[in-house]
PDB file of C-alpha atoms in Angstrom:
ATOM      1  CA  MET Z   1      13.871  14.137   4.216  1.00 51.00           C
ATOM      2  CA  ALA Z   2      14.336  12.256   7.461  1.00 49.00           C
ATOM      3  CA  ARG Z   3      12.447   9.002   7.822  1.00 54.00           C
ATOM      4  CA  THR Z   4       9.782   8.991  10.478  1.00 59.00           C
ATOM      5  CA  LEU Z   5       7.860   6.168  12.053  1.00 73.00           C
ATOM      6  CA  TYR Z   6       5.008   5.032   9.801  1.00 82.00           C
ATOM      7  CA  PRO Z   7       2.806   2.055  10.627  1.00 85.00           C
ATOM      8  CA  ASP Z   8       3.594  -1.176   8.787  1.00 85.00           C
ATOM      9  CA  THR Z   9       0.183  -0.899   7.132  1.00 85.00           C
ATOM     10  CA  VAL Z  10       1.305   2.108   5.044  1.00 90.00           C
ATOM     11  CA  GLY Z  11       3.044   0.747   1.949  1.00 91.00           C
ATOM     12  CA  MET Z  12       5.878   2.817   0.500  1.00 93.00           C
ATOM     13  CA  CYS Z  13       4.249   2.614  -2.937  1.00 93.00           C
ATOM     14  CA  GLY Z  14       0.727   3.610  -1.861  1.00 93.00           C
ATOM     15  CA  VAL Z  15      -0.729   0.206  -1.018  1.00 90.00           C
ATOM     16  CA  ASN Z  16      -2.759   0.124   2.167  1.00 90.00           C
ATOM     17  CA  CYS Z  17      -1.480  -3.149   3.585  1.00 86.00           C
ATOM     18  CA  ALA Z  18      -4.182  -3.182   6.283  1.00 85.00           C
ATOM     19  CA  LEU Z  19      -6.618  -4.269   3.555  1.00 86.00           C
ATOM     20  CA  ALA Z  20      -4.417  -6.948   1.976  1.00 83.00           C
ATOM     21  CA  SER Z  21      -5.326 -10.549   2.746  1.00 81.00           C
ATOM     22  CA  CYS Z  22      -1.654 -11.507   3.190  1.00 82.00           C
ATOM     23  CA  PHE Z  23      -1.316  -8.830   5.882  1.00 84.00           C
ATOM     24  CA  LEU Z  24      -4.606  -9.729   7.554  1.00 83.00           C
ATOM     25  CA  SER Z  25      -3.652 -13.420   7.645  1.00 85.00           C
ATOM     26  CA  GLY Z  26      -0.195 -12.669   9.082  1.00 85.00           C
ATOM     27  CA  ARG Z  27       1.778 -13.945   6.058  1.00 87.00           C
ATOM     28  CA  CYS Z  28       3.164 -10.449   5.468  1.00 86.00           C
ATOM     29  CA  ARG Z  29       3.942  -7.728   7.954  1.00 86.00           C
ATOM     30  CA  GLY Z  30       4.179  -4.924   5.385  1.00 86.00           C
ATOM     31  CA  CYS Z  31       7.123  -3.545   3.444  1.00 85.00           C
ATOM     32  CA  ARG Z  32       8.314  -1.492   6.410  1.00 86.00           C
ATOM     33  CA  SER Z  33       8.848  -4.546   8.592  1.00 83.00           C
ATOM     34  CA  GLU Z  34      12.366  -5.961   8.609  1.00 82.00           C
ATOM     35  CA  ASP Z  35      11.232  -9.250  10.184  1.00 81.00           C
ATOM     36  CA  PRO Z  36      12.845 -12.000   8.055  1.00 80.00           C
ATOM     37  CA  ARG Z  37      10.446 -14.658   9.372  1.00 82.00           C
ATOM     38  CA  GLN Z  38       7.383 -13.436   7.483  1.00 79.00           C
ATOM     39  CA  LYS Z  39       6.111 -15.843   4.861  1.00 82.00           C
ATOM     40  CA  ARG Z  40       5.601 -13.324   2.059  1.00 79.00           C
ATOM     41  CA  THR Z  41       9.101 -12.518   0.828  1.00 76.00           C
ATOM     42  CA  SER Z  42       8.477 -10.623  -2.436  1.00 79.00           C
ATOM     43  CA  LYS Z  43       9.122  -7.323  -0.684  1.00 81.00           C
ATOM     44  CA  TRP Z  44      12.828  -8.109  -0.293  1.00 85.00           C
ATOM     45  CA  LYS Z  45      13.202  -7.780  -4.093  1.00 87.00           C
ATOM     46  CA  CYS Z  46      10.866  -4.793  -4.551  1.00 90.00           C
ATOM     47  CA  ARG Z  47      12.579  -2.013  -6.515  1.00 93.00           C
ATOM     48  CA  ILE Z  48      10.221   0.645  -5.134  1.00 94.00           C
ATOM     49  CA  ARG Z  49      10.921  -0.359  -1.538  1.00 93.00           C
ATOM     50  CA  ARG Z  50      14.651  -0.401  -2.176  1.00 93.00           C
ATOM     51  CA  CYS Z  51      14.528   3.043  -3.816  1.00 95.00           C
ATOM     52  CA  VAL Z  52      12.534   4.590  -0.947  1.00 94.00           C
ATOM     53  CA  LEU Z  53      14.880   3.115   1.656  1.00 92.00           C
ATOM     54  CA  GLU Z  54      18.027   4.176  -0.234  1.00 94.00           C
ATOM     55  CA  ARG Z  55      16.730   7.740  -0.476  1.00 94.00           C
ATOM     56  CA  GLN Z  56      15.794   7.674   3.215  1.00 92.00           C
ATOM     57  CA  LEU Z  57      12.189   8.586   2.483  1.00 93.00           C
ATOM     58  CA  ASN Z  58       8.938   7.416   4.050  1.00 93.00           C
ATOM     59  CA  HIS Z  59       7.173   6.803   0.727  1.00 94.00           C
ATOM     60  CA  CYS Z  60       7.347   7.704  -2.959  1.00 95.00           C
ATOM     61  CA  GLY Z  61       5.392  10.936  -2.488  1.00 94.00           C
ATOM     62  CA  GLU Z  62       8.358  12.525  -0.743  1.00 95.00           C
ATOM     63  CA  CYS Z  63      10.591  12.017  -3.780  1.00 95.00           C
ATOM     64  CA  PRO Z  64      11.173  15.012  -6.085  1.00 95.00           C
ATOM     65  CA  VAL Z  65      10.887  12.780  -9.182  1.00 94.00           C
ATOM     66  CA  PHE Z  66       7.526  11.195  -8.220  1.00 94.00           C
ATOM     67  CA  PRO Z  67       5.946   9.650 -10.224  1.00 91.00           C
ATOM     68  CA  CYS Z  68       8.906   7.930 -11.809  1.00 94.00           C
ATOM     69  CA  PRO Z  69       9.626   5.074 -14.245  1.00 94.00           C
ATOM     70  CA  THR Z  70      10.367   2.688 -11.348  1.00 94.00           C
ATOM     71  CA  ARG Z  71       6.671   2.814 -10.391  1.00 93.00           C
ATOM     72  CA  LYS Z  72       5.237   2.654 -13.905  1.00 94.00           C
ATOM     73  CA  SER Z  73       4.528  -1.085 -14.185  1.00 94.00           C
ATOM     74  CA  LEU Z  74       3.115  -1.411 -10.652  1.00 94.00           C
ATOM     75  CA  ASP Z  75       0.861   1.623 -11.153  1.00 95.00           C
ATOM     76  CA  LYS Z  76      -0.411   0.171 -14.451  1.00 96.00           C
ATOM     77  CA  LEU Z  77      -1.007  -3.265 -12.919  1.00 95.00           C
ATOM     78  CA  TYR Z  78      -2.988  -1.894  -9.977  1.00 94.00           C
ATOM     79  CA  ARG Z  79      -5.112   0.436 -12.128  1.00 95.00           C
ATOM     80  CA  GLY Z  80      -5.924  -2.305 -14.627  1.00 95.00           C
ATOM     81  CA  ARG Z  81      -6.329  -5.374 -12.424  1.00 94.00           C
ATOM     82  CA  TYR Z  82      -7.609  -3.915  -9.154  1.00 92.00           C
ATOM     83  CA  ARG Z  83      -8.918  -0.452 -10.100  1.00 92.00           C
ATOM     84  CA  ILE Z  84      -6.590   1.071  -7.488  1.00 93.00           C
ATOM     85  CA  ASP Z  85      -4.684   4.240  -8.365  1.00 95.00           C
ATOM     86  CA  LEU Z  86      -1.505   3.895  -6.296  1.00 95.00           C
ATOM     87  CA  ALA Z  87      -0.154   7.251  -7.471  1.00 95.00           C
ATOM     88  CA  GLU Z  88      -3.329   8.931  -6.214  1.00 96.00           C
ATOM     89  CA  ASN Z  89      -3.005   6.990  -2.954  1.00 94.00           C
ATOM     90  CA  ILE Z  90       0.501   8.445  -2.551  1.00 96.00           C
ATOM     91  CA  ARG Z  91      -0.767  11.960  -3.292  1.00 96.00           C
ATOM     92  CA  ARG Z  92      -3.471  11.550  -0.633  1.00 95.00           C
ATOM     93  CA  LEU Z  93      -0.972  10.101   1.841  1.00 94.00           C
ATOM     94  CA  THR Z  94       1.345  13.065   1.276  1.00 94.00           C
ATOM     95  CA  ALA Z  95      -1.480  15.566   1.737  1.00 95.00           C
ATOM     96  CA  LEU Z  96      -3.170  13.906   4.724  1.00 93.00           C
ATOM     97  CA  GLY Z  97      -0.417  12.134   6.632  1.00 91.00           C
ATOM     98  CA  PRO Z  98      -0.468   8.449   7.568  1.00 90.00           C
ATOM     99  CA  GLU Z  99      -3.120   8.535  10.304  1.00 90.00           C
ATOM    100  CA  GLU Z 100      -5.817  10.457   8.414  1.00 92.00           C
ATOM    101  CA  TRP Z 101      -4.976   8.654   5.175  1.00 92.00           C
ATOM    102  CA  GLY Z 102      -5.419   5.308   6.932  1.00 88.00           C
ATOM    103  CA  ARG Z 103      -8.781   6.389   8.372  1.00 91.00           C
ATOM    104  CA  GLN Z 104     -10.047   7.585   4.992  1.00 93.00           C
ATOM    105  CA  VAL Z 105      -8.928   4.474   3.141  1.00 91.00           C
ATOM    106  CA  GLN Z 106     -10.502   2.293   5.828  1.00 89.00           C
ATOM    107  CA  ALA Z 107     -13.773   4.200   5.402  1.00 93.00           C
ATOM    108  CA  ASP Z 108     -13.546   3.818   1.599  1.00 92.00           C
ATOM    109  CA  TYR Z 109     -13.260   0.040   2.027  1.00 92.00           C
ATOM    110  CA  THR Z 110     -15.988  -0.514   4.613  1.00 94.00           C
ATOM    111  CA  CYS Z 111     -18.938  -2.533   3.354  1.00 94.00           C
ATOM    112  CA  PRO Z 112     -22.121  -0.450   3.276  1.00 93.00           C
ATOM    113  CA  SER Z 113     -24.189  -3.585   3.956  1.00 93.00           C
ATOM    114  CA  CYS Z 114     -22.530  -5.099   7.010  1.00 95.00           C
ATOM    115  CA  GLY Z 115     -19.619  -2.845   7.990  1.00 94.00           C
ATOM    116  CA  GLY Z 116     -17.053  -5.522   7.140  1.00 91.00           C
ATOM    117  CA  CYS Z 117     -13.827  -4.958   5.243  1.00 89.00           C
ATOM    118  CA  ILE Z 118     -13.979  -4.842   1.460  1.00 91.00           C
ATOM    119  CA  ASP Z 119     -11.086  -6.764  -0.048  1.00 89.00           C
ATOM    120  CA  PRO Z 120      -9.767  -4.321  -2.677  1.00 89.00           C
ATOM    121  CA  TYR Z 121      -8.257  -7.162  -4.720  1.00 88.00           C
ATOM    122  CA  ARG Z 122     -11.426  -9.280  -4.942  1.00 88.00           C
ATOM    123  CA  ARG Z 123     -13.755  -6.232  -4.824  1.00 89.00           C
ATOM    124  CA  ALA Z 124     -16.006  -8.047  -2.377  1.00 91.00           C
ATOM    125  CA  CYS Z 125     -16.737  -7.810   1.328  1.00 90.00           C
ATOM    126  CA  SER Z 126     -14.689 -10.328   3.261  1.00 86.00           C
ATOM    127  CA  ALA Z 127     -17.479 -10.634   5.882  1.00 89.00           C
ATOM    128  CA  CYS Z 128     -20.731 -10.917   3.900  1.00 92.00           C
ATOM    129  CA  GLY Z 129     -19.380 -11.599   0.394  1.00 90.00           C
ATOM    130  CA  ARG Z 130     -21.231  -8.693  -1.245  1.00 91.00           C
ATOM    131  CA  SER Z 131     -19.658  -7.781  -4.579  1.00 92.00           C
ATOM    132  CA  MET Z 132     -18.660  -4.159  -4.991  1.00 84.00           C
ATOM    133  CA  ASP Z 133     -18.685  -4.190  -8.802  1.00 78.00           C
TER     134      ASP Z 133
END
């Protein structure tokens, strides 16, 4: 499948980077960015990113072997530590496309109290501090 232009906020593995504190603070520009000056450098060694790029895909959901063993540990980590199902995120991204997926995820992570952004890693609103547990 030919690669198309996806926003930097759409992670190849199913992470919505727009909600990540490292993206919001400017330390990371997302796994799609090739800018070598960003402070978060873990993406350069990411096996999932490398696999998606080598296969010339937009994200894992376009791969005929999705879900695969390469994703297994990241999927387990996100489900256990953050209660985020990255495989389901990829399925939704595939079904909805990047724009609608981004809108829905943003709505899912909007604080019902103040309208601020819920940090999915801390499970609290970054504006008012309300816990989402």
